[in-house]
Coordinates of N, CA and C in Angstrom, one line a residue:
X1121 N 0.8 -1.2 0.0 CA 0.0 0.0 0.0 C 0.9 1.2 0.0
X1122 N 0.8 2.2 -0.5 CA 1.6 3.5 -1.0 C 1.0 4.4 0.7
X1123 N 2.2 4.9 1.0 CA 1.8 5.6 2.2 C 1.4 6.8 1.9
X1124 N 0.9 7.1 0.4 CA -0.2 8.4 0.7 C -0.9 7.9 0.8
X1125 N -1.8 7.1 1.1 CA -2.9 6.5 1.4 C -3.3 6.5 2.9
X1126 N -3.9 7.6 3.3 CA -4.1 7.9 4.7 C -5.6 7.6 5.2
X1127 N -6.3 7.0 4.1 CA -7.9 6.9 4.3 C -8.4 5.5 3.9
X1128 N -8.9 5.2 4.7 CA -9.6 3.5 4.2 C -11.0 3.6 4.5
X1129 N -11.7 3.5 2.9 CA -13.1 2.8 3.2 C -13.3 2.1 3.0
X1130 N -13.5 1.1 4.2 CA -13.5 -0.6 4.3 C -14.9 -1.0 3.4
X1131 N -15.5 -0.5 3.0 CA -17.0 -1.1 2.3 C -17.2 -0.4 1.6
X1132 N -16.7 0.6 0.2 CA -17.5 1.1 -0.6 C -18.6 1.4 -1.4
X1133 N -18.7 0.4 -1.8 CA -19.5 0.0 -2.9 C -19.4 1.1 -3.9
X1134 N -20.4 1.6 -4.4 CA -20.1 2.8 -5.1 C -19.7 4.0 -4.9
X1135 N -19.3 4.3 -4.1 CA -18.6 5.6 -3.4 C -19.5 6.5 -2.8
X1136 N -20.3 6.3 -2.8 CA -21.9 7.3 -2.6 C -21.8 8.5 -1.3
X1137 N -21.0 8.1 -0.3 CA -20.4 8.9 0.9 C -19.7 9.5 0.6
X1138 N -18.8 9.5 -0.7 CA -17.8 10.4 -0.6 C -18.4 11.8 -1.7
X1139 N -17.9 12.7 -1.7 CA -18.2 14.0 -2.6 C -16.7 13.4 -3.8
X1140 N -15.6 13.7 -3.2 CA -14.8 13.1 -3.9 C -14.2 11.8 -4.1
X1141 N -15.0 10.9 -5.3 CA -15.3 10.0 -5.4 C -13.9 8.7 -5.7
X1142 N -13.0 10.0 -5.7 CA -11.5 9.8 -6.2 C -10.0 10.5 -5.8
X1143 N -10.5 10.6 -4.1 CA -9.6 11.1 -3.5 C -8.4 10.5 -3.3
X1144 N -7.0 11.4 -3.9 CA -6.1 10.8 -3.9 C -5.9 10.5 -2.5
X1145 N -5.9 10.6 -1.3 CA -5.6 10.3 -0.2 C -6.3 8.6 0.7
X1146 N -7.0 8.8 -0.5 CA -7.7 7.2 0.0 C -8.0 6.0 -0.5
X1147 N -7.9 4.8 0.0 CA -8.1 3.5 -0.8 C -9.5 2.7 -0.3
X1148 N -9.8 2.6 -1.8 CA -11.5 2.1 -1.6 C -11.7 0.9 -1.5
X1149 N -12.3 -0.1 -0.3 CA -12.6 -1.8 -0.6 C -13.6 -2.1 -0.2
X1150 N -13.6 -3.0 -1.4 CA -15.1 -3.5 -1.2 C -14.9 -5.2 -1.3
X1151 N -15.9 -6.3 -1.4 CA -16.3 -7.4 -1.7 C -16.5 -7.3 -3.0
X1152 N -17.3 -6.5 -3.3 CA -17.6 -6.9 -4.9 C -17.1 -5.4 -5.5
X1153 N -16.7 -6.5 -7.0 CA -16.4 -5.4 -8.2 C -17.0 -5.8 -9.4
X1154 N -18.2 -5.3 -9.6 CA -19.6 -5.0 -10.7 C -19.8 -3.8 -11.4
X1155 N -20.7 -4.0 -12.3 CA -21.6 -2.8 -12.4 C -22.8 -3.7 -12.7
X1156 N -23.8 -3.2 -12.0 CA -25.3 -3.6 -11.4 C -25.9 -3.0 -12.6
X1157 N -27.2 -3.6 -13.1 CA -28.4 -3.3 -13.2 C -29.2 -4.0 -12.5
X1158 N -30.3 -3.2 -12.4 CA -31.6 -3.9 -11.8 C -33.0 -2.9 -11.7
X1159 N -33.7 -3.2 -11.7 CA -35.4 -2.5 -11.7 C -35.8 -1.7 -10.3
X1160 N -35.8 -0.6 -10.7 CA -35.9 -0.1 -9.1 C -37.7 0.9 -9.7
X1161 N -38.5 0.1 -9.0 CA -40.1 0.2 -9.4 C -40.2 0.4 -11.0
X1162 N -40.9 1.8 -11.7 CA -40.8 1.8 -12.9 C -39.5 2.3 -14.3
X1163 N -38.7 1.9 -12.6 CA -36.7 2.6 -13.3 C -35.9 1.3 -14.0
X1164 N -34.9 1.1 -14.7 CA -33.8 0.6 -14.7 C -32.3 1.4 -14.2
X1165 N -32.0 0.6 -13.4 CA -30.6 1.6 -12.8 C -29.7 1.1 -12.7
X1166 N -28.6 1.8 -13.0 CA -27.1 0.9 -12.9 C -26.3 1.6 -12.0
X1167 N -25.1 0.9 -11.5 CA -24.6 1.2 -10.3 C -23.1 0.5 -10.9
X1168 N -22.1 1.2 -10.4 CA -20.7 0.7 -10.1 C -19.7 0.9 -9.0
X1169 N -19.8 -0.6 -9.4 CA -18.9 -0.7 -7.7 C -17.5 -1.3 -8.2
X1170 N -16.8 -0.2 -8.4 CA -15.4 -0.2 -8.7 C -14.0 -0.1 -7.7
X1171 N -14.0 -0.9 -6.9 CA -12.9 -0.7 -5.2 C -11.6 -0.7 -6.1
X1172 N -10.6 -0.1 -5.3 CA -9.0 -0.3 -5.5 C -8.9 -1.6 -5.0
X1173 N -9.4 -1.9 -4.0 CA -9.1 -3.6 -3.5 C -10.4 -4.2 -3.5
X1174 N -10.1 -5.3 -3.4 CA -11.1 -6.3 -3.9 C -10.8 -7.2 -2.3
X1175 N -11.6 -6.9 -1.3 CA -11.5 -7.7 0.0 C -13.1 -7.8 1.0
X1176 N -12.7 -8.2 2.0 CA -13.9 -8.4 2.7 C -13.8 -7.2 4.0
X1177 N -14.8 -6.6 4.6 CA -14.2 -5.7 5.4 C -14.0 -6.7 7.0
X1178 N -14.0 -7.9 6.8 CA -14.1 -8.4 8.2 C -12.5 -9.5 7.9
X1179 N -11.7 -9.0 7.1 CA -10.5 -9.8 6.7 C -9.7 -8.5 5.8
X1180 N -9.4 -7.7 6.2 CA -8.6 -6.4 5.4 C -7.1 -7.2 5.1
X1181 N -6.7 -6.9 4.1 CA -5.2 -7.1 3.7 C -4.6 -6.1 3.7
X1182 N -4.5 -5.3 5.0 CA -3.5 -3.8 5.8 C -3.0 -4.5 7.1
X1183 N -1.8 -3.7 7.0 CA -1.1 -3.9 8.1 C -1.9 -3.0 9.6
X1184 N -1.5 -3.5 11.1 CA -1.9 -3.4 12.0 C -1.5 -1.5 11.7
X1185 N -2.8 -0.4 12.2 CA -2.0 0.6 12.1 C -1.8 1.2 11.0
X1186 N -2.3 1.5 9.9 CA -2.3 1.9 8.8 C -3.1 2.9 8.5
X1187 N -4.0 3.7 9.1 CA -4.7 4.2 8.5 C -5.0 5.5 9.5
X1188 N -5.3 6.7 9.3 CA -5.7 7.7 10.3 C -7.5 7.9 10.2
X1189 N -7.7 7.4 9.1 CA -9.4 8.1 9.3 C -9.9 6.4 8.4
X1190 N -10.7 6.1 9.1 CA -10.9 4.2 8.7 C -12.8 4.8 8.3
X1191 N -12.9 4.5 7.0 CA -15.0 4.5 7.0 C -15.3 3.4 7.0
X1192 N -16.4 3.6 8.0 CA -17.0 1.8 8.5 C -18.4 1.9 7.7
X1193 N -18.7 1.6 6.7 CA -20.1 2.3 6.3 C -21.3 1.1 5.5
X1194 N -21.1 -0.4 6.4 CA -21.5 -1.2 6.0 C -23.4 -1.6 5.5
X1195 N -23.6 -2.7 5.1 CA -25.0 -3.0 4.9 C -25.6 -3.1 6.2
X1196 N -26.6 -2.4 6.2 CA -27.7 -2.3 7.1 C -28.6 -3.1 7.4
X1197 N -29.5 -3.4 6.1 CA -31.0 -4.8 5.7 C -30.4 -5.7 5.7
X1198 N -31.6 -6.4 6.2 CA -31.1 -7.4 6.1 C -32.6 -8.7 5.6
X1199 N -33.8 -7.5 5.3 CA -34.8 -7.8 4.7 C -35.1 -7.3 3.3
X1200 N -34.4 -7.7 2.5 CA -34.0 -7.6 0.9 C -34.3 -8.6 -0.2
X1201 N -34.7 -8.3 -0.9 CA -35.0 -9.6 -2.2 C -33.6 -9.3 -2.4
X1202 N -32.9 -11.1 -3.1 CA -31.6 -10.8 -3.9 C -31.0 -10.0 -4.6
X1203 N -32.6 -9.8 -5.2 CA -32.3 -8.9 -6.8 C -33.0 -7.7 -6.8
X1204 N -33.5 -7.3 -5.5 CA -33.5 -5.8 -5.6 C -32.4 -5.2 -5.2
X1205 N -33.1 -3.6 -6.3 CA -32.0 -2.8 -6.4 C -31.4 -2.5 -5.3
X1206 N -31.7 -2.2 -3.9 CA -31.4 -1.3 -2.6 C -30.7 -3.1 -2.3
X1207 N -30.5 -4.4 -2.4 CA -29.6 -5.6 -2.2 C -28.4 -4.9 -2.9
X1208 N -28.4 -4.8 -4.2 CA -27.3 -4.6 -5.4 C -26.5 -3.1 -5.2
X1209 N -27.6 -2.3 -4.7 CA -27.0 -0.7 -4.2 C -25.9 -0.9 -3.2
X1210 N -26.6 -1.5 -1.7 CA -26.2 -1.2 -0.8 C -25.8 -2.3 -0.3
X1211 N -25.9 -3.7 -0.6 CA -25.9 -4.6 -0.1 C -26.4 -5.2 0.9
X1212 N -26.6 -6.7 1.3 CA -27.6 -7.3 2.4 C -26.7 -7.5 3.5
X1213 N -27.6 -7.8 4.7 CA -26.9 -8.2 5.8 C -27.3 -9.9 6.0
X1214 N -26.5 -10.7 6.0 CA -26.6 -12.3 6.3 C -27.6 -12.5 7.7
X1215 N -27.9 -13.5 8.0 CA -28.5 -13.9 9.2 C -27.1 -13.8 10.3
X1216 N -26.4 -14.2 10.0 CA -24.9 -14.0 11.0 C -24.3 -12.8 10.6
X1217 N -25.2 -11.3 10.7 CA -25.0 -10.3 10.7 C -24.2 -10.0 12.0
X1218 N -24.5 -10.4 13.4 CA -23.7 -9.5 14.3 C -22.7 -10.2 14.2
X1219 N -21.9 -11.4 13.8 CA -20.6 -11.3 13.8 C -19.6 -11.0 13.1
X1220 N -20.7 -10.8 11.9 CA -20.0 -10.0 10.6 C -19.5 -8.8 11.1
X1221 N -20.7 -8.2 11.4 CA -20.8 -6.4 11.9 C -19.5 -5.9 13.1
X1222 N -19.6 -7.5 14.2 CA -18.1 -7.4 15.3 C -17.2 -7.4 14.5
X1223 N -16.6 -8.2 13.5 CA -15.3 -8.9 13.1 C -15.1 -7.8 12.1
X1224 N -16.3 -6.9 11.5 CA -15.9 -5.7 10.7 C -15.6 -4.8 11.3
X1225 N -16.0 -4.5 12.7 CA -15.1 -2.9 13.6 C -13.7 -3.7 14.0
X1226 N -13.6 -4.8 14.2 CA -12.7 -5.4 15.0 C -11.4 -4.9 14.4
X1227 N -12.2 -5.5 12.6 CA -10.7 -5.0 11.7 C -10.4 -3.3 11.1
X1228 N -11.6 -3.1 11.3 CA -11.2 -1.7 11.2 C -10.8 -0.8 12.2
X1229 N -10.4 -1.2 13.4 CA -9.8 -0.4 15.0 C -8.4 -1.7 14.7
X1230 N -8.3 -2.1 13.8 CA -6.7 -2.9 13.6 C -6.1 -2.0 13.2
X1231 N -6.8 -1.5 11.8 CA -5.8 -1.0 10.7 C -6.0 0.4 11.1
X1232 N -6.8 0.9 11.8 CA -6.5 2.1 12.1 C -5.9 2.5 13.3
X1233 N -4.8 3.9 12.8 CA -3.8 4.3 13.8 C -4.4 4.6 15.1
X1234 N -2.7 4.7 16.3 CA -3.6 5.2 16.9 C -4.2 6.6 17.1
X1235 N -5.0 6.8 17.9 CA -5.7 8.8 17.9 C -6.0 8.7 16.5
X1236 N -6.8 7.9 15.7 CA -6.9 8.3 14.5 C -8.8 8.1 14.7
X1237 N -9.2 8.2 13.7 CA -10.9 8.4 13.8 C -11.4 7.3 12.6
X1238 N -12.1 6.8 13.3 CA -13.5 5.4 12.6 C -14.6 6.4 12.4
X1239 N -14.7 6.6 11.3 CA -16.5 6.8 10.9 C -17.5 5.7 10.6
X1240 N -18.4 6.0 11.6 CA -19.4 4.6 11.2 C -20.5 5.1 10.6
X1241 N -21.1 4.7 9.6 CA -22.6 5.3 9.7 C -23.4 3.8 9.5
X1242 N -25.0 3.9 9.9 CA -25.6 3.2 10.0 C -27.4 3.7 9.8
X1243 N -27.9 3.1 9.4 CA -29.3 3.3 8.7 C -30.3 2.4 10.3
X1244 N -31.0 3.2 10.9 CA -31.9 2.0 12.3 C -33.5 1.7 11.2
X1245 N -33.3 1.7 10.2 CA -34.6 1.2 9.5 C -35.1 0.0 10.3
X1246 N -33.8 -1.2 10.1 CA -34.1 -2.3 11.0 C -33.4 -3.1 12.3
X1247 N -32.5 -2.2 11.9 CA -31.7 -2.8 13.2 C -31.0 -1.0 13.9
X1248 N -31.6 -1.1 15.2 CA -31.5 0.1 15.8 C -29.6 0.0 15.9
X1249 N -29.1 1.3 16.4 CA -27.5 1.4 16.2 C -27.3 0.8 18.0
X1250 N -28.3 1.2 18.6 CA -28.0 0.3 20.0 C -27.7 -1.2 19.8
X1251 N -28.1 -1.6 19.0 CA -28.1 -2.9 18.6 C -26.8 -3.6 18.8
X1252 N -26.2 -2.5 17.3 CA -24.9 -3.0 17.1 C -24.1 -2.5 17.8
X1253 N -24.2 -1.7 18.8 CA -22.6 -0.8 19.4 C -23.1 -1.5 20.5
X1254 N -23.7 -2.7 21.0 CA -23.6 -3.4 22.3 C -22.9 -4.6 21.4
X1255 N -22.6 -4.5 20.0 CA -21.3 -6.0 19.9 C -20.1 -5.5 20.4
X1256 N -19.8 -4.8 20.4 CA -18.4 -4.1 20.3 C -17.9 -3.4 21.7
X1257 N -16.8 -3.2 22.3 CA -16.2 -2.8 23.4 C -16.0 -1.0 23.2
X1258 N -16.1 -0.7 21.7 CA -15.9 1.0 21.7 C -17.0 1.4 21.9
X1259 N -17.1 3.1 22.4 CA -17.9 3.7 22.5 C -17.7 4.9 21.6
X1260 N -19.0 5.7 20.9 CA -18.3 6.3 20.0 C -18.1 8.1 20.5
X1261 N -17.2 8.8 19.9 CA -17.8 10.2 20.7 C -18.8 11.0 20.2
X1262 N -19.5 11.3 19.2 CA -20.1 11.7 18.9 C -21.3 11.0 17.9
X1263 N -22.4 11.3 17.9 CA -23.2 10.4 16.5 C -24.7 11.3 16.7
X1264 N -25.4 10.5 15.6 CA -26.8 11.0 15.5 C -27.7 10.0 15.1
X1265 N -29.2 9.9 15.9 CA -29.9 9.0 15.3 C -31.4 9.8 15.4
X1266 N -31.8 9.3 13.6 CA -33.4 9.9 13.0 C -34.2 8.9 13.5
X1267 N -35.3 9.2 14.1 CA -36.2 8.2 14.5 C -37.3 8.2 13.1
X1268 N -37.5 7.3 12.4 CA -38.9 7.5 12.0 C -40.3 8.0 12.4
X1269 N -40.9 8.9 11.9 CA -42.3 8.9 12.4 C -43.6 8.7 11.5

């Protein structure tokens, strides 16, 4: 890994979080490398999910300590048809979601330095963020959550 590479988004997918979609300072990974179509109601939509690395975010190929600003910005549903679009967008959550979700902070507080900053974000559509931050030993310093009404 080139040590301008001061940023890791461990889950990409299409870059959708970032404004700059091609920041030299960061390396993008994901599981999959596609471009999607699929029917989203009366739409056809395509998507690309183009990573620098091709990895899982719960098994990173970085060394311990690599990184100052780590984005944790994984799948959320986990109630998804295969082949809908918001599966292929965003991707699903397995039934063995919380170990996924542990073993995905676990490796992202590896490779990130220390005093360096994890961004998580998370969607409580279906699974509230209480949920998941009682897998984990970190607490976070700041955050926000929309309640539906």
């Amino acid at each position: 890994m080139s040590k301008t590479k001061k940023i890791l988004d461990a889950c990409c997918g299409s870059r959708m979080f970032w404004f700059d979609k091609h920041n030299p300072l960061a390396i993008y990974v994901d599981k999959r490398s596609e471009t999607v179509t699929a029917k989203d109601r009366d739409k056809i939509r395509t998507i690309e999910i183009k990573p620098d690395v091709v990895a899982d975010f719960t098994s990173l190929p970085f060394e311990d300590n690599s990184f100052y600003i780590v984005v944790f910005d994984p799948p959320h549903l986990k109630t998804l048809g295969e082949k809908s679009w918001m599966a292929k967008k965003y991707g699903k959550l397995s039934d063995d979601w919380r170990e996924v979700i542990e073993k995905g902070f676990n490796e992202c507080m590896r490779v990130l330095k220390p005093n360096g900053t994890l961004v998580f974000k998370w969607n409580e559509s279906e699974i509230k963020v209480s949920d998941v931050l009682s897998l984990i030993p970190y607490r976070p310093l700041f955050g926000h959550t929309t309640k539906a009404e």
